[in-house]
mmCIF file of C-alpha atoms in Angstrom:
data_model
loop_
_atom_site.group_PDB
_atom_site.id
_atom_site.type_symbol
_atom_site.label_atom_id
_atom_site.label_comp_id
_atom_site.label_asym_id
_atom_site.label_seq_id
_atom_site.Cartn_x
_atom_site.Cartn_y
_atom_site.Cartn_z
ATOM 1 C CA ASN A 1 -30.928 148.318 -146.596
ATOM 2 C CA GLY A 2 -28.979 148.418 -149.820
ATOM 3 C CA GLU A 3 -29.512 151.567 -151.866
ATOM 4 C CA VAL A 4 -27.851 152.493 -155.152
ATOM 5 C CA ASN A 5 -29.181 155.447 -157.123
ATOM 6 C CA THR A 6 -28.228 155.736 -160.787
ATOM 7 C CA LEU A 7 -28.429 158.634 -163.213
ATOM 8 C CA LEU A 8 -27.744 158.366 -166.949
ATOM 9 C CA TYR A 9 -27.565 161.118 -169.548
ATOM 10 C CA ASN A 10 -26.629 160.320 -173.132
ATOM 11 C CA THR A 11 -26.669 162.633 -176.137
ATOM 12 C CA SER A 12 -25.219 162.933 -179.635
ATOM 13 C CA VAL A 13 -25.304 165.539 -182.389
ATOM 14 C CA THR A 14 -24.586 164.692 -186.034
ATOM 15 C CA THR A 15 -23.960 167.363 -188.650
ATOM 16 C CA GLN A 16 -23.821 166.618 -192.384
ATOM 17 C CA TRP A 17 -21.600 169.493 -193.531
ATOM 18 C CA THR A 18 -21.398 168.298 -197.139
ATOM 19 C CA PRO A 19 -22.566 165.140 -198.931
ATOM 20 C CA GLU A 20 -19.090 163.702 -198.327
ATOM 21 C CA PHE A 21 -18.250 165.001 -194.835
ATOM 22 C CA ARG A 22 -20.020 164.749 -191.486
ATOM 23 C CA THR A 23 -19.205 165.013 -187.789
ATOM 24 C CA THR A 24 -20.742 163.436 -184.692
ATOM 25 C CA THR A 25 -20.338 164.765 -181.158
ATOM 26 C CA ARG A 26 -21.176 162.412 -178.293
ATOM 27 C CA TYR A 27 -21.396 162.818 -174.514
ATOM 28 C CA ARG A 28 -22.389 160.306 -171.851
ATOM 29 C CA TYR A 29 -22.723 160.790 -168.087
ATOM 30 C CA TYR A 30 -23.400 157.897 -165.696
ATOM 31 C CA ASP A 31 -23.549 158.248 -161.915
ATOM 32 C CA ASN A 32 -23.622 155.197 -159.640
ATOM 33 C CA ASP A 33 -24.391 156.683 -156.231
ATOM 34 C CA ASN A 34 -23.998 153.920 -153.636
ATOM 35 C CA ARG A 35 -25.778 154.944 -150.439
ATOM 36 C CA THR A 36 -25.804 151.488 -148.876
ATOM 37 C CA PRO A 37 -25.029 151.744 -145.140
ATOM 38 C CA GLU A 38 -21.519 150.513 -144.357
ATOM 39 C CA LEU A 39 -21.455 147.735 -141.782
ATOM 40 C CA ASN A 40 -18.778 146.901 -139.205
ATOM 41 C CA PHE A 41 -17.924 143.235 -138.697
ATOM 42 C CA PRO A 42 -16.346 142.527 -135.287
ATOM 43 C CA ASN A 43 -15.584 138.888 -136.199
ATOM 44 C CA TYR A 44 -14.871 137.167 -139.511
ATOM 45 C CA VAL A 45 -12.800 134.363 -141.029
ATOM 46 C CA VAL A 46 -9.374 135.233 -142.455
ATOM 47 C CA GLU A 47 -8.626 133.244 -145.606
ATOM 48 C CA ASP A 48 -9.783 129.747 -144.584
ATOM 49 C CA SER A 49 -7.955 129.102 -141.362
ATOM 50 C CA SER A 50 -8.721 131.347 -138.426
ATOM 51 C CA ALA A 51 -11.223 133.792 -137.020
ATOM 52 C CA THR A 52 -10.194 137.295 -136.107
ATOM 53 C CA GLY A 53 -11.818 140.620 -135.395
ATOM 54 C CA LEU A 54 -12.473 142.452 -132.169
ATOM 55 C CA ALA A 55 -10.208 140.236 -130.073
ATOM 56 C CA ALA A 56 -7.286 141.131 -132.331
ATOM 57 C CA GLY A 57 -8.290 144.766 -132.636
ATOM 58 C CA VAL A 58 -9.130 144.398 -136.304
ATOM 59 C CA ILE A 59 -12.761 145.264 -136.971
ATOM 60 C CA ARG A 60 -13.556 145.141 -140.657
ATOM 61 C CA ARG A 61 -15.841 147.541 -142.540
ATOM 62 C CA SER A 62 -17.861 146.775 -145.651
ATOM 63 C CA LEU A 63 -17.242 149.572 -148.130
ATOM 64 C CA SER A 64 -20.029 150.998 -150.300
ATOM 65 C CA MET A 65 -18.171 151.722 -153.521
ATOM 66 C CA GLY A 66 -19.593 154.165 -156.051
ATOM 67 C CA TYR A 67 -18.405 155.971 -159.165
ATOM 68 C CA THR A 68 -19.218 158.553 -161.804
ATOM 69 C CA LYS A 69 -18.201 157.835 -165.398
ATOM 70 C CA GLN A 70 -18.088 160.396 -168.199
ATOM 71 C CA ASN A 71 -17.366 159.898 -171.903
ATOM 72 C CA ALA A 72 -17.003 162.489 -174.642
ATOM 73 C CA SER A 73 -15.890 162.127 -178.256
ATOM 74 C CA GLU A 74 -15.762 163.882 -181.598
ATOM 75 C CA GLU A 75 -15.998 161.761 -184.745
ATOM 76 C CA PHE A 76 -15.155 162.819 -188.293
ATOM 77 C CA GLN A 77 -16.198 160.864 -191.389
ATOM 78 C CA TRP A 78 -15.173 161.655 -194.947
ATOM 79 C CA ARG A 79 -16.251 159.762 -198.074
ATOM 80 C CA PRO A 80 -14.261 161.191 -200.979
ATOM 81 C CA THR A 81 -15.516 158.520 -203.401
ATOM 82 C CA LYS A 82 -18.147 155.803 -203.400
ATOM 83 C CA TRP A 83 -15.541 153.149 -202.665
ATOM 84 C CA VAL A 84 -13.589 154.855 -199.847
ATOM 85 C CA THR A 85 -14.757 155.978 -196.400
ATOM 86 C CA THR A 86 -12.282 157.349 -193.862
ATOM 87 C CA GLY A 87 -12.785 158.509 -190.296
ATOM 88 C CA ALA A 88 -11.143 159.725 -187.117
ATOM 89 C CA VAL A 89 -12.280 159.807 -183.485
ATOM 90 C CA PHE A 90 -10.890 161.751 -180.541
ATOM 91 C CA GLY A 91 -12.265 160.726 -177.173
ATOM 92 C CA TRP A 92 -12.039 161.116 -173.406
ATOM 93 C CA GLU A 93 -13.149 158.884 -170.551
ATOM 94 C CA GLN A 94 -13.097 159.725 -166.851
ATOM 95 C CA TRP A 95 -13.824 157.566 -163.815
ATOM 96 C CA ASP A 96 -14.380 159.341 -160.499
ATOM 97 C CA ARG A 97 -14.479 156.644 -157.825
ATOM 98 C CA SER A 98 -15.216 156.513 -154.125
ATOM 99 C CA ARG A 99 -13.875 153.891 -151.707
ATOM 100 C CA ARG A 100 -11.252 152.664 -154.169
ATOM 101 C CA ASP A 101 -7.454 152.871 -154.391
ATOM 102 C CA VAL A 102 -7.676 155.583 -157.066
ATOM 103 C CA ASN A 103 -9.858 158.669 -156.899
ATOM 104 C CA VAL A 104 -9.883 159.811 -160.552
ATOM 105 C CA THR A 105 -8.584 158.368 -163.834
ATOM 106 C CA ASN A 106 -8.602 160.165 -167.199
ATOM 107 C CA GLU A 107 -8.075 158.407 -170.517
ATOM 108 C CA PHE A 108 -7.588 160.138 -173.878
ATOM 109 C CA LEU A 109 -7.747 158.233 -177.164
ATOM 110 C CA GLY A 110 -7.323 158.714 -180.883
ATOM 111 C CA LYS A 111 -8.709 156.363 -183.509
ATOM 112 C CA VAL A 112 -8.558 156.234 -187.315
ATOM 113 C CA THR A 113 -10.659 154.093 -189.646
ATOM 114 C CA ALA A 114 -10.620 153.366 -193.360
ATOM 115 C CA ASP A 115 -13.098 151.257 -195.350
ATOM 116 C CA PHE A 116 -12.614 150.309 -199.000
ATOM 117 C CA LYS A 117 -15.121 148.827 -201.434
ATOM 118 C CA LEU A 118 -13.290 146.358 -203.674
ATOM 119 C CA PHE A 119 -15.286 146.377 -206.904
ATOM 120 C CA ASP A 120 -18.370 144.189 -206.504
ATOM 121 C CA VAL A 121 -16.809 141.343 -204.543
ATOM 122 C CA GLY A 122 -15.295 142.700 -201.341
ATOM 123 C CA THR A 123 -15.160 145.260 -198.551
ATOM 124 C CA LEU A 124 -12.027 145.978 -196.531
ATOM 125 C CA ARG A 125 -12.502 147.553 -193.071
ATOM 126 C CA THR A 126 -9.544 148.727 -190.998
ATOM 127 C CA SER A 127 -9.066 150.623 -187.733
ATOM 128 C CA GLY A 128 -6.249 151.668 -185.415
ATOM 129 C CA GLN A 129 -6.450 153.203 -181.940
ATOM 130 C CA TYR A 130 -4.062 154.526 -179.297
ATOM 131 C CA SER A 131 -4.995 155.681 -175.796
ATOM 132 C CA GLU A 132 -3.334 156.708 -172.537
ATOM 133 C CA ARG A 133 -4.932 156.401 -169.103
ATOM 134 C CA ARG A 134 -3.511 158.173 -166.050
ATOM 135 C CA TYR A 135 -4.661 158.297 -162.434
ATOM 136 C CA ASP A 136 -4.682 161.394 -160.296
ATOM 137 C CA LYS A 137 -3.697 159.677 -157.031
ATOM 138 C CA TYR A 138 -3.112 156.019 -156.139
ATOM 139 C CA ASP A 139 -3.518 155.418 -152.395
ATOM 140 C CA SER A 140 -3.890 151.775 -151.368
ATOM 141 C CA LEU A 141 -3.044 152.695 -147.789
ATOM 142 C CA ALA A 142 -6.119 154.919 -147.485
ATOM 143 C CA LEU A 143 -8.305 152.058 -148.724
ATOM 144 C CA ALA A 144 -6.774 149.694 -146.165
ATOM 145 C CA ARG A 145 -7.433 152.181 -143.376
ATOM 146 C CA ASP A 146 -11.035 152.543 -144.509
ATOM 147 C CA THR A 147 -11.470 148.772 -144.414
ATOM 148 C CA TYR A 148 -9.512 147.985 -141.226
ATOM 149 C CA TYR A 149 -10.207 151.304 -139.568
ATOM 150 C CA ALA A 150 -10.122 150.118 -135.947
ATOM 151 C CA GLY A 151 -6.488 149.142 -135.604
ATOM 152 C CA VAL A 152 -5.552 149.045 -131.928
ATOM 153 C CA ILE A 153 -2.261 150.770 -131.014
ATOM 154 C CA THR A 154 -0.686 148.609 -128.316
ATOM 155 C CA ASN A 155 2.318 150.881 -127.696
ATOM 156 C CA PRO A 156 1.701 154.633 -128.154
ATOM 157 C CA ALA A 157 5.450 155.353 -127.969
ATOM 158 C CA THR A 158 6.238 153.257 -131.050
ATOM 159 C CA PHE A 159 2.776 153.196 -132.644
ATOM 160 C CA ALA A 160 2.903 149.411 -132.536
ATOM 161 C CA THR A 161 -0.474 147.970 -133.480
ATOM 162 C CA ALA A 162 -2.361 144.722 -133.187
ATOM 163 C CA ASN A 163 -3.731 145.262 -136.702
ATOM 164 C CA ALA A 164 -1.070 143.162 -138.359
ATOM 165 C CA ASN A 165 -2.964 141.560 -141.232
ATOM 166 C CA GLY A 166 -3.918 144.892 -142.805
ATOM 167 C CA GLY A 167 -4.615 145.038 -146.537
ATOM 168 C CA THR A 168 -3.016 144.583 -149.929
ATOM 169 C CA ASN A 169 0.560 145.737 -150.382
ATOM 170 C CA ILE A 170 0.548 149.521 -150.943
ATOM 171 C CA TYR A 171 2.802 149.090 -154.000
ATOM 172 C CA MET A 172 0.227 146.953 -155.800
ATOM 173 C CA ARG A 173 -1.354 148.509 -158.917
ATOM 174 C CA LYS A 174 -4.708 147.067 -160.026
ATOM 175 C CA PHE A 175 -4.952 146.714 -163.806
ATOM 176 C CA ASP A 176 -8.339 148.445 -164.174
ATOM 177 C CA MET A 177 -7.051 151.631 -162.492
ATOM 178 C CA ALA A 178 -3.297 151.653 -163.160
ATOM 179 C CA ASN A 179 -1.626 153.928 -165.699
ATOM 180 C CA ARG A 180 -1.921 152.297 -169.114
ATOM 181 C CA ASN A 181 -0.863 152.858 -172.727
ATOM 182 C CA GLU A 182 -3.036 150.870 -175.130
ATOM 183 C CA THR A 183 -2.639 150.183 -178.855
ATOM 184 C CA LYS A 184 -5.328 148.383 -180.853
ATOM 185 C CA ALA A 185 -5.726 147.543 -184.543
ATOM 186 C CA ASN A 186 -8.238 145.471 -186.510
ATOM 187 C CA VAL A 187 -8.769 144.483 -190.124
ATOM 188 C CA PHE A 188 -11.761 142.701 -191.730
ATOM 189 C CA LEU A 189 -12.172 141.620 -195.343
ATOM 190 C CA ASP A 190 -15.599 140.543 -196.632
ATOM 191 C CA LEU A 191 -15.371 138.571 -199.888
ATOM 192 C CA SER A 192 -18.315 137.329 -201.948
ATOM 193 C CA GLY A 193 -18.836 136.038 -205.462
ATOM 194 C CA PRO A 194 -19.758 138.237 -208.430
ATOM 195 C CA SER A 195 -23.372 139.270 -208.917
ATOM 196 C CA GLY A 196 -25.489 136.848 -210.910
ATOM 197 C CA THR A 197 -23.491 133.772 -209.850
ATOM 198 C CA VAL A 198 -24.206 131.095 -207.259
ATOM 199 C CA PHE A 199 -21.133 132.274 -205.343
ATOM 200 C CA ARG A 200 -22.837 135.614 -204.609
ATOM 201 C CA ASP A 201 -24.522 133.981 -201.607
ATOM 202 C CA PHE A 202 -21.214 132.744 -200.190
ATOM 203 C CA VAL A 203 -19.198 135.191 -198.032
ATOM 204 C CA LEU A 204 -15.708 134.677 -196.604
ATOM 205 C CA THR A 205 -14.422 137.074 -193.959
ATOM 206 C CA PRO A 206 -10.752 136.844 -192.928
ATOM 207 C CA THR A 207 -10.066 138.863 -189.770
ATOM 208 C CA ALA A 208 -6.992 139.902 -187.785
ATOM 209 C CA GLY A 209 -6.350 142.120 -184.811
ATOM 210 C CA LEU A 210 -3.922 143.063 -182.081
ATOM 211 C CA LYS A 211 -4.050 144.705 -178.671
ATOM 212 C CA PHE A 212 -0.968 145.849 -176.749
ATOM 213 C CA ASP A 213 -1.411 147.088 -173.176
ATOM 214 C CA ASP A 214 1.600 148.581 -171.409
ATOM 215 C CA TYR A 215 1.439 149.623 -167.733
ATOM 216 C CA PRO A 216 4.223 152.207 -167.286
ATOM 217 C CA ASP A 217 4.157 152.607 -163.508
ATOM 218 C CA ASP A 218 7.238 152.854 -161.333
ATOM 219 C CA PRO A 219 9.395 149.698 -161.721
ATOM 220 C CA LEU A 220 9.126 149.058 -157.968
ATOM 221 C CA THR A 221 5.341 148.618 -158.079
ATOM 222 C CA PHE A 222 3.617 145.238 -158.340
ATOM 223 C CA GLY A 223 0.822 144.112 -160.624
ATOM 224 C CA LEU A 224 0.282 143.665 -164.346
ATOM 225 C CA LYS A 225 3.104 145.175 -166.411
ATOM 226 C CA LYS A 226 1.994 144.232 -169.913
ATOM 227 C CA SER A 227 -0.771 142.309 -171.653
ATOM 228 C CA ASN A 228 -0.249 141.800 -175.380
ATOM 229 C CA SER A 229 -2.448 139.735 -177.671
ATOM 230 C CA TRP A 230 -3.139 139.154 -181.339
ATOM 231 C CA ASN A 231 -5.711 137.147 -183.212
ATOM 232 C CA ALA A 232 -6.453 135.870 -186.692
ATOM 233 C CA GLY A 233 -9.364 133.921 -188.090
ATOM 234 C CA ILE A 234 -11.888 133.426 -190.833
ATOM 235 C CA ASP A 235 -15.680 133.275 -191.047
ATOM 236 C CA GLY A 236 -17.637 131.578 -193.817
ATOM 237 C CA THR A 237 -21.369 132.093 -194.443
ATOM 238 C CA TYR A 238 -23.623 130.628 -197.110
ATOM 239 C CA VAL A 239 -27.161 131.943 -197.574
ATOM 240 C CA PHE A 240 -29.469 129.310 -199.052
ATOM 241 C CA LYS A 241 -32.345 131.760 -199.244
ATOM 242 C CA PRO A 242 -33.389 134.885 -197.307
ATOM 243 C CA GLY A 243 -33.575 133.923 -193.636
ATOM 244 C CA THR A 244 -31.745 130.601 -194.017
ATOM 245 C CA SER A 245 -27.976 130.356 -193.804
ATOM 246 C CA ILE A 246 -25.146 128.268 -192.417
ATOM 247 C CA GLN A 247 -21.983 129.672 -190.864
ATOM 248 C CA ALA A 248 -18.610 128.288 -189.798
ATOM 249 C CA SER A 249 -15.727 130.167 -188.200
ATOM 250 C CA TYR A 250 -12.243 129.672 -186.806
ATOM 251 C CA LEU A 251 -10.292 132.061 -184.579
ATOM 252 C CA TYR A 252 -6.797 131.792 -183.131
ATOM 253 C CA GLU A 253 -5.713 134.028 -180.239
ATOM 254 C CA ALA A 254 -2.320 134.332 -178.553
ATOM 255 C CA TYR A 255 -1.560 136.194 -175.316
ATOM 256 C CA ASP A 256 1.686 137.391 -173.782
ATOM 257 C CA ARG A 257 1.412 138.767 -170.246
ATOM 258 C CA PHE A 258 3.918 139.808 -167.614
ATOM 259 C CA GLN A 259 3.217 140.631 -163.994
ATOM 260 C CA ALA A 260 5.193 141.214 -160.821
ATOM 261 C CA GLY A 261 3.910 140.061 -157.433
ATOM 262 C CA ALA A 262 4.833 139.860 -153.773
ATOM 263 C CA SER A 263 3.603 137.748 -150.870
ATOM 264 C CA THR A 264 3.304 140.700 -148.503
ATOM 265 C CA THR A 265 0.536 142.808 -146.974
ATOM 266 C CA THR A 266 0.526 146.281 -145.461
ATOM 267 C CA ASN A 267 -0.092 147.256 -141.885
ATOM 268 C CA SER A 268 -3.036 149.593 -142.351
ATOM 269 C CA VAL A 269 -2.095 151.830 -139.414
ATOM 270 C CA LEU A 270 1.648 152.227 -139.955
ATOM 271 C CA GLY A 271 1.641 151.837 -143.736
ATOM 272 C CA VAL A 272 4.541 149.349 -143.579
ATOM 273 C CA PRO A 273 4.629 146.187 -145.736
ATOM 274 C CA THR A 274 4.939 143.041 -143.620
#
């Protein structure tokens, strides 16, 4: 009886204020409404070794996760001359989730672009972007209680419970919802031969880019702390005639990541790592 209802609204308005200057306003709304009935599983296999469930007082619930995502941006483009085009974008993205560790995240970004026409033989395209994402509330314990909701308290005086396997450590921060500062930059250079020569149909495109992700949560939390990468490469294309071409490319990428982990779980009733 799975049921997921979706709603999408997408709009943009472009205004050409002058021949050289224009703006574009964009807004997007997407709702993923998951109305699938949540099931309770009295017995199931833990990892690959043992069965648990009702006998241990740990009934497990399947969670029907849904979300609403909104995006809004304002883009400015200015072309002061025929060989220069500059731009800037200011944007916002929000995720409003249900049945996840985080309820709401908001991300704000700024981006600048600059394209240059290099005489008749090349085009240089560049861009740089910085964004910050922050969550409203991170509550792994609430998610664990939703999943293992039927923890049996064996001693009411001490709140001891048979629900010992619980869920993920409450200090874990998942990379797609954690606070993040992101820096990105890209550069492309299209080079071709002069008009009227055989080299006009041959295009070389050197490329380079970088992406630095920093996760500035409390030092005591676990999860991904940074994910930095850069790349460089070159594409070559030769057009024999319209509709017929051959292409070769090479790309090198390097990654540098750091993460902190722990081999512990959290008792979903007491909220204590074990």
